[in-house]
Short mmCIF file of C-alpha atoms in Angstrom, two decimals:
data_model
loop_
_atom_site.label_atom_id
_atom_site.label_comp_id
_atom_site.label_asym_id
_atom_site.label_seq_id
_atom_site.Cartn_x
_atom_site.Cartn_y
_atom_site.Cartn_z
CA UNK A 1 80.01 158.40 38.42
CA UNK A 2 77.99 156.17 40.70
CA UNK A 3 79.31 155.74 44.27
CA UNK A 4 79.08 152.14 45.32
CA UNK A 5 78.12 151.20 48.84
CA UNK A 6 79.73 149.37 51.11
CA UNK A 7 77.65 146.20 50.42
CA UNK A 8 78.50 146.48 46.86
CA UNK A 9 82.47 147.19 47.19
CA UNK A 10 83.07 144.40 49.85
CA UNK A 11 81.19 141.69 47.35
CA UNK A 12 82.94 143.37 44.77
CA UNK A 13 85.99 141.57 46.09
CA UNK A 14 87.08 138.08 47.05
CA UNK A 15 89.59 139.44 49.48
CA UNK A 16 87.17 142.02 51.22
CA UNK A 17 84.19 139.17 52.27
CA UNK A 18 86.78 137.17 53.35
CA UNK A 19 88.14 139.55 55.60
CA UNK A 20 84.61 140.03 56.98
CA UNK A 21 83.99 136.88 57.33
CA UNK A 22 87.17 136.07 59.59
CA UNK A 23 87.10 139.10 61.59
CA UNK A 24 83.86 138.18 62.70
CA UNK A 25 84.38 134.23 63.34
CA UNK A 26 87.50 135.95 65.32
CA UNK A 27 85.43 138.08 67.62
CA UNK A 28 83.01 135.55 67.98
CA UNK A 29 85.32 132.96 68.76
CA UNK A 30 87.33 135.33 71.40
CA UNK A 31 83.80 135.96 73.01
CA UNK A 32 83.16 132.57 73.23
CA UNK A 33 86.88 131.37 74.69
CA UNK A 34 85.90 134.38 77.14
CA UNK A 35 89.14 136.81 75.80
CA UNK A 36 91.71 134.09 75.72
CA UNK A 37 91.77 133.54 71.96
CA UNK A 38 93.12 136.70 70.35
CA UNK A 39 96.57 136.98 72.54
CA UNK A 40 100.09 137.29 71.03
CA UNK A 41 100.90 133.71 72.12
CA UNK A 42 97.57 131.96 70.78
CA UNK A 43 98.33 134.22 67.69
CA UNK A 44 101.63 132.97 67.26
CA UNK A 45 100.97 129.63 67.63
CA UNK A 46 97.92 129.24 65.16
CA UNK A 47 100.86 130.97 62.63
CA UNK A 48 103.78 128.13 63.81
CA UNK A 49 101.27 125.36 63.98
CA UNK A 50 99.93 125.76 60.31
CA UNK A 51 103.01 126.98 58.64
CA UNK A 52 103.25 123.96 56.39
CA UNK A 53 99.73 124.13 54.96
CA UNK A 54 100.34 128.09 54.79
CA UNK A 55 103.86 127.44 52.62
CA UNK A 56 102.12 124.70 50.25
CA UNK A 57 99.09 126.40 49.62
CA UNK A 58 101.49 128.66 47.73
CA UNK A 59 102.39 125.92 45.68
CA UNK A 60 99.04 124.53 45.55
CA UNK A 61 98.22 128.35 44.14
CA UNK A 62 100.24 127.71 41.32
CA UNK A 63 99.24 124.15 40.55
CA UNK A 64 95.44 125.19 40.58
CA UNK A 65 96.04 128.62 38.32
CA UNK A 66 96.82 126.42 35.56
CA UNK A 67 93.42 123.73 36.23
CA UNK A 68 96.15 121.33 37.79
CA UNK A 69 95.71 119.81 41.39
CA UNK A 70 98.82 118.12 43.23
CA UNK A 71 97.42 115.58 46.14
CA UNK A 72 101.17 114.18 46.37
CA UNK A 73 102.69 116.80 48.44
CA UNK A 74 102.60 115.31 51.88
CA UNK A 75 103.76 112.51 50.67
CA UNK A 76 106.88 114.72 48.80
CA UNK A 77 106.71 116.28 52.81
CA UNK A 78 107.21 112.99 54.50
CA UNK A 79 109.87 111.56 51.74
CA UNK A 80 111.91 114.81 52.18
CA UNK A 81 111.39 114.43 56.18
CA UNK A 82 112.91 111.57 56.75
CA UNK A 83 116.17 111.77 54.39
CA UNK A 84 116.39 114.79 56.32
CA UNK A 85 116.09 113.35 59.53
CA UNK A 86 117.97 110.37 58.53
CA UNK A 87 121.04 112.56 57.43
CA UNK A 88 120.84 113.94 60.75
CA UNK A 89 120.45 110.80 62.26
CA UNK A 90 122.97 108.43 60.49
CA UNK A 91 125.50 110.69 58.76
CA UNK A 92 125.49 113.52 61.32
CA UNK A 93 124.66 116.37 59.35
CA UNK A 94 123.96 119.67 61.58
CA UNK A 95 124.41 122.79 58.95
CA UNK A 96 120.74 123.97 59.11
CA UNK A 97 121.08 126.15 55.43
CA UNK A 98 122.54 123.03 53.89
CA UNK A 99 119.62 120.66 55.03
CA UNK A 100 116.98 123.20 53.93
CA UNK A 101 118.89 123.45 50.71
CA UNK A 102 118.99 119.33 50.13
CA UNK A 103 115.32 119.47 51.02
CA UNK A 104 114.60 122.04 48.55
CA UNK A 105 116.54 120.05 45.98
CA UNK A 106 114.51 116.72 46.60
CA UNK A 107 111.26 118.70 46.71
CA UNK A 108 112.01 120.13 43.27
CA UNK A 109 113.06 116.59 41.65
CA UNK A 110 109.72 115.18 43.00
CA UNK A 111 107.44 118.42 41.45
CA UNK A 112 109.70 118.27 38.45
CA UNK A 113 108.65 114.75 37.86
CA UNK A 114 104.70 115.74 38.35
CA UNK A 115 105.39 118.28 35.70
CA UNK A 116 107.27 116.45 32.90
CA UNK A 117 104.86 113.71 32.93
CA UNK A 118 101.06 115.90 33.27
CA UNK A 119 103.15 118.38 30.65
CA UNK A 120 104.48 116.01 28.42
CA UNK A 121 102.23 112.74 28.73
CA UNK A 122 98.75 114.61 28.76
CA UNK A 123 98.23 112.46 32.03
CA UNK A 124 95.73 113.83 34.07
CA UNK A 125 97.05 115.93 37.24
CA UNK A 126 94.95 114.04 39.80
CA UNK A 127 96.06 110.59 38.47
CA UNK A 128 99.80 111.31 38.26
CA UNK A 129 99.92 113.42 41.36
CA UNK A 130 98.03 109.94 43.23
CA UNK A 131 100.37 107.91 41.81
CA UNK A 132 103.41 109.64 43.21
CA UNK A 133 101.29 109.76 46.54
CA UNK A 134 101.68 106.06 47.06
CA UNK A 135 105.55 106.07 45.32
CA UNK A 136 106.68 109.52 47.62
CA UNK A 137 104.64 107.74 50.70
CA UNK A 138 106.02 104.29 50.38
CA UNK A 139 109.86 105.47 49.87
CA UNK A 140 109.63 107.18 53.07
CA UNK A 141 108.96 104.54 54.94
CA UNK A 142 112.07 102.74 52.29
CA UNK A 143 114.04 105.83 53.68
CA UNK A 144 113.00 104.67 57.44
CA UNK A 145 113.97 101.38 57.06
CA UNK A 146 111.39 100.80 60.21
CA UNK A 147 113.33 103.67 61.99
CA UNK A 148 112.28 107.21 63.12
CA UNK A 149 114.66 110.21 64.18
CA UNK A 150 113.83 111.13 67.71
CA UNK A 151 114.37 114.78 68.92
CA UNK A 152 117.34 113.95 70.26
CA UNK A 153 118.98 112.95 67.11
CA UNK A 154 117.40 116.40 65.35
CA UNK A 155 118.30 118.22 68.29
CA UNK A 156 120.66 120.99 66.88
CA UNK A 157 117.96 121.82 63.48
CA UNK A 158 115.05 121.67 66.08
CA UNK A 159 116.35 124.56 67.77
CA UNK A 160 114.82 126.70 64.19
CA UNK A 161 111.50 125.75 64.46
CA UNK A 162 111.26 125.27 68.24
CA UNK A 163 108.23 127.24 70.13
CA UNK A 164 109.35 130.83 70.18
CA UNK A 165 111.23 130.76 67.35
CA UNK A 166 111.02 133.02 64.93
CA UNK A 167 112.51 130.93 62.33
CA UNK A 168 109.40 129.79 60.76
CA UNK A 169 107.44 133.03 60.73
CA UNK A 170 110.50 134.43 58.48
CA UNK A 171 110.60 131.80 56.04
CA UNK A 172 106.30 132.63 55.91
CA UNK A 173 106.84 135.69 55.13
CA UNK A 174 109.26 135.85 53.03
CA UNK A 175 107.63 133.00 50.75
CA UNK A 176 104.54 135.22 50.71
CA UNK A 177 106.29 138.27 49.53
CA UNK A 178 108.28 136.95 46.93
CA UNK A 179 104.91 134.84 45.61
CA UNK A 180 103.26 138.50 45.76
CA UNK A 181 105.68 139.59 43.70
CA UNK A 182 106.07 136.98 41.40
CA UNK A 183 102.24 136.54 40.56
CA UNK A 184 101.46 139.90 40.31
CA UNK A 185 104.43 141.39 38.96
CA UNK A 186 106.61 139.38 36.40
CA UNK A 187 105.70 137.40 32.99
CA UNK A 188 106.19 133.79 34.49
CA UNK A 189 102.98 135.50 36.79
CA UNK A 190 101.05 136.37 33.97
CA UNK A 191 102.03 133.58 31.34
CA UNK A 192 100.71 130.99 34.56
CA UNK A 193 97.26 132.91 34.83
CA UNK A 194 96.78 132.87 30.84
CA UNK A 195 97.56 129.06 30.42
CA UNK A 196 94.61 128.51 33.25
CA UNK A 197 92.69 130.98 31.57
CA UNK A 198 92.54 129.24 28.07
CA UNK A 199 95.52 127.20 27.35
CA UNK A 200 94.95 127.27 23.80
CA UNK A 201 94.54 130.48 23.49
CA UNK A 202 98.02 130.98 25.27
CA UNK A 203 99.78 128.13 23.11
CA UNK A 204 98.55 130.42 20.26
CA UNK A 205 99.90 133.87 21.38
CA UNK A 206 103.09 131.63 21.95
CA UNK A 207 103.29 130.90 25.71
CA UNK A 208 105.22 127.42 26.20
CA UNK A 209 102.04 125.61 27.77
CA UNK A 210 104.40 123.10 28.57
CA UNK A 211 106.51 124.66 30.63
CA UNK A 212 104.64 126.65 32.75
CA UNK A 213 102.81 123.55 33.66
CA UNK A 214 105.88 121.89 34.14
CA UNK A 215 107.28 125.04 36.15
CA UNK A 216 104.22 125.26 38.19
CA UNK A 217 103.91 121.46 39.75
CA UNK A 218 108.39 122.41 40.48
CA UNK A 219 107.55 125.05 42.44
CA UNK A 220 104.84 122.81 44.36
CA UNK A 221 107.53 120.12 45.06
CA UNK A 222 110.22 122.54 45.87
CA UNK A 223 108.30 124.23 48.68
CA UNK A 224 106.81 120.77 49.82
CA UNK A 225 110.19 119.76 49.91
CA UNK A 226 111.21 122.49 52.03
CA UNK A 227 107.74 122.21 54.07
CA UNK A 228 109.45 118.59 54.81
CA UNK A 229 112.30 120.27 56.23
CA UNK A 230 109.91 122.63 58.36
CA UNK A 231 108.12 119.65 59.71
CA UNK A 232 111.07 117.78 61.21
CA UNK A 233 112.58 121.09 62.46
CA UNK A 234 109.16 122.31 64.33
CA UNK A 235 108.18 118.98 65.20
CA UNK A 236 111.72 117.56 66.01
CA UNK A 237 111.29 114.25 64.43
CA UNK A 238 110.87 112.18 61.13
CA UNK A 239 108.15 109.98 60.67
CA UNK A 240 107.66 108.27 57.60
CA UNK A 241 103.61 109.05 58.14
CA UNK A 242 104.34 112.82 58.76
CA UNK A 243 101.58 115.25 57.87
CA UNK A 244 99.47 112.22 56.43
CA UNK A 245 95.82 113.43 54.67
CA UNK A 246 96.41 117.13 55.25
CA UNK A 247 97.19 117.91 51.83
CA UNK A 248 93.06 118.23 51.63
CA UNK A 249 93.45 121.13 54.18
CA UNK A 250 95.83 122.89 51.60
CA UNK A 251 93.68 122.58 48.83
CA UNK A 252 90.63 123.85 50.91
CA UNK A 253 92.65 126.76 52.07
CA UNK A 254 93.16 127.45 48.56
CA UNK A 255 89.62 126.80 47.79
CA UNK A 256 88.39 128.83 50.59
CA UNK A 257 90.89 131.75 49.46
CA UNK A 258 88.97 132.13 46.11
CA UNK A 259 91.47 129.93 43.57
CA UNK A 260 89.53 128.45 41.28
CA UNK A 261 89.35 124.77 40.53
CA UNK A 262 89.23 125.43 36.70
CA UNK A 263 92.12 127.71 36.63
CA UNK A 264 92.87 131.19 35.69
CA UNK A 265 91.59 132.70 39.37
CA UNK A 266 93.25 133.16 42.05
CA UNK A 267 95.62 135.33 44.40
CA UNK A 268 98.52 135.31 46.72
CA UNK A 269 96.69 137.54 49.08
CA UNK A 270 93.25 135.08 48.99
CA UNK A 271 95.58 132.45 49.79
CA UNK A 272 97.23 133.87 52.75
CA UNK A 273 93.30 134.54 53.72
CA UNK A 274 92.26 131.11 52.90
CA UNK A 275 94.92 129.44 54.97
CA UNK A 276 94.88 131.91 57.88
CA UNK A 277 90.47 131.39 57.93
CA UNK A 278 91.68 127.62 57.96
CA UNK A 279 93.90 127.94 60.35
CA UNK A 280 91.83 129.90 62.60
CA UNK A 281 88.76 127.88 62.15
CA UNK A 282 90.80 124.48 63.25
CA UNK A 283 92.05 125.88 66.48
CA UNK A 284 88.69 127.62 67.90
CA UNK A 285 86.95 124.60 67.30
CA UNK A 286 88.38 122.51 70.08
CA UNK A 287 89.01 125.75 72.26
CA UNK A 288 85.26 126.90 72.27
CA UNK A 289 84.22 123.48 73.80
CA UNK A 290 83.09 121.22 70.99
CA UNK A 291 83.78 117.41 71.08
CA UNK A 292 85.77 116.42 68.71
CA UNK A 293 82.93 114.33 66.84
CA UNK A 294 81.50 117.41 66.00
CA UNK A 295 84.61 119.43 64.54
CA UNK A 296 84.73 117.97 61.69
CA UNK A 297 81.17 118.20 60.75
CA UNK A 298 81.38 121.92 61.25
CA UNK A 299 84.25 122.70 59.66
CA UNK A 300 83.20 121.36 56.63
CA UNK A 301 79.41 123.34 56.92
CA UNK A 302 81.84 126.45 57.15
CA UNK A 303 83.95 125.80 54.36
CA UNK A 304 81.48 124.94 52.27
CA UNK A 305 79.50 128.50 53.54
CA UNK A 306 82.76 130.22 52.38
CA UNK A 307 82.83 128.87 49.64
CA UNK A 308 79.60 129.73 48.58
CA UNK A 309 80.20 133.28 49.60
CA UNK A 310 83.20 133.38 47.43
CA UNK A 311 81.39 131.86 44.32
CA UNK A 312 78.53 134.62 45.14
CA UNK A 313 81.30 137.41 45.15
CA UNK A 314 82.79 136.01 42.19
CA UNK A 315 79.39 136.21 40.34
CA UNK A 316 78.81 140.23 41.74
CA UNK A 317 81.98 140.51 39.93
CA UNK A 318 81.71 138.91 36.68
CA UNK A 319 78.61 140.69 36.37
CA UNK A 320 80.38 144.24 37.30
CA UNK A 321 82.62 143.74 34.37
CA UNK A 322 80.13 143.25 32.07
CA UNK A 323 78.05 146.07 32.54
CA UNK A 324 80.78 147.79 32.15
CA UNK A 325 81.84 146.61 29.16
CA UNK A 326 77.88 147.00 27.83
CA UNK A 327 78.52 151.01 28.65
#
């Protein structure tokens, strides 16, 4: 058997080029910030500053497995937020488990919603999920009632995200275990990488399209829901225009993690990459000097480099597999 070389296994993999990639924007970066980027605090704060796009893009994962996109969940984020902070605010809730849980609960109503009606009514994902943008958006700011909860009113749930909490960091891991699990383990994990796959092909050997759709855009609300909750906690406030635009950094973290905008491709442990390379990426550009007219411009060069690489893997790979089914 033909060993393969390094060149060949590391292409051979979305997961491995990736890797590559960031270790070596990360020493390049910490050479540049002369040794002040890679230290436990800067570490831990590129982690606690990017949890929410980290938690969606799990979500996100699942949307765009089954060809589906969602580009309402900040809105679902800010919605959630401020009944949150409001119930804080106005009815004096303070039980942190309960307030994640009602957050949860709204999240999954919202995603639920997206799902019936790109399930049921054959409406296209990008038109329903903009749609509920502008309805999730403009109830916030209903919910606000031209109000915001200041940190003192959030004081008591702020203390669980608060700098040096460890809070956060828990909740990210565990979400990323469980969604390792789940994808890679169970038959809701391969029934949502069939429907992307061919969806008529998995109507036909009797997966309920349907509902795996319909499952997939729940999960997405439920953890935007609970991203909501996140916000107001690490942030300590509710704003009605909370998180407002980012949920294009989810989807490129996604993106730049190797999930597939057609479906059927994707992983829990390219995701994790994807966001972390995103993550990464946003904080050495400001720290290594640039102006901020430029950030933008390069960040987008570099995603769209990633991306290229991952397409290029993706091609090494396709073409592995078939040689070795011509053997």
């Amino acid at each position: 058997m033909e060993k393969k070389s390094v060149w060949k296994r590391i292409t051979g993999s979305r997961e491995a080029s990736l890797v590559l990639i960031l270790a070596v924007m990360l020493i390049v970066v910490n050479i540049l910030s002369g040794g002040t980027f890679l230290t436990l605090n800067n570490i831990y704060q590129i982690f606690l500053n990017n949890t929410l796009t980290m938690l969606m893009a799990l979500g996100m994962l699942c949307v765009m497995l089954t060809a589906g996109i969602d580009i309402s969940i900040t809105s679902t984020l800010a919605f959630t937020g401020m009944i949150i902070g409001m119930l804080q605010k106005k009815a004096g809730f303070t039980n942190t488990l309960l307030l994640f849980l009602i957050a949860a609960v709204i999240g999954l109503a919202c995603g639920f919603l997206n799902g019936l009606i790109i399930s049921k009514g054959k409406l296209a994902p990008i038109i329903c999920t903009m749609g509920f943008m502008y309805i999730w958006r403009g109830l916030a700011y209903v919910v606000s009632n031209n109000e915001w909860a200041s940190g003192a009113d959030v004081a008591h749930f702020a203390e669980f995200g608060k700098a040096g909490s460890p809070g956060p960091l828990i909740v990210l891991l565990v979400a990323y275990v469980f969604f390792f699990v789940l994808m890679k383990w169970t038959t809701f994990g391969r029934r949502i990488y069939a429907v992307g796959s061919n969806a008529e092909a998995a109507r036909i050997s009797g997966i309920n399209v349907d509902a795996v759709i319909t499952w997939a855009y729940t999960i997405m609300g439920t953890l935007a829901g609970i991203a909501g909750a996140m916000s107001v906690s690490i942030y300590a406030s509710a704003q009605p225009n909370m998180q407002y635009g980012k949920e294009m950094d989810v989807i490129a973290a996604c993106v730049i993690g190797g999930v597939s905008m057609n479906g059927g491709r994707g992983t829990v442990v390219g995701t994790f990459l994807g966001a972390l390379f995103y993550a990464v990426l946003a904080k050495a550009l400001p720290l290594v000097g640039l102006d901020a007219i430029w950030q933008n411009l390069i960040k987008g060069v570099v995603v769209l480099v990633v991306v290229l690489v991952n397409v290029i893997t993706q091609r090494a790979m396709d073409k592995a597999n078939l040689e070795r089914r011509e053997m």
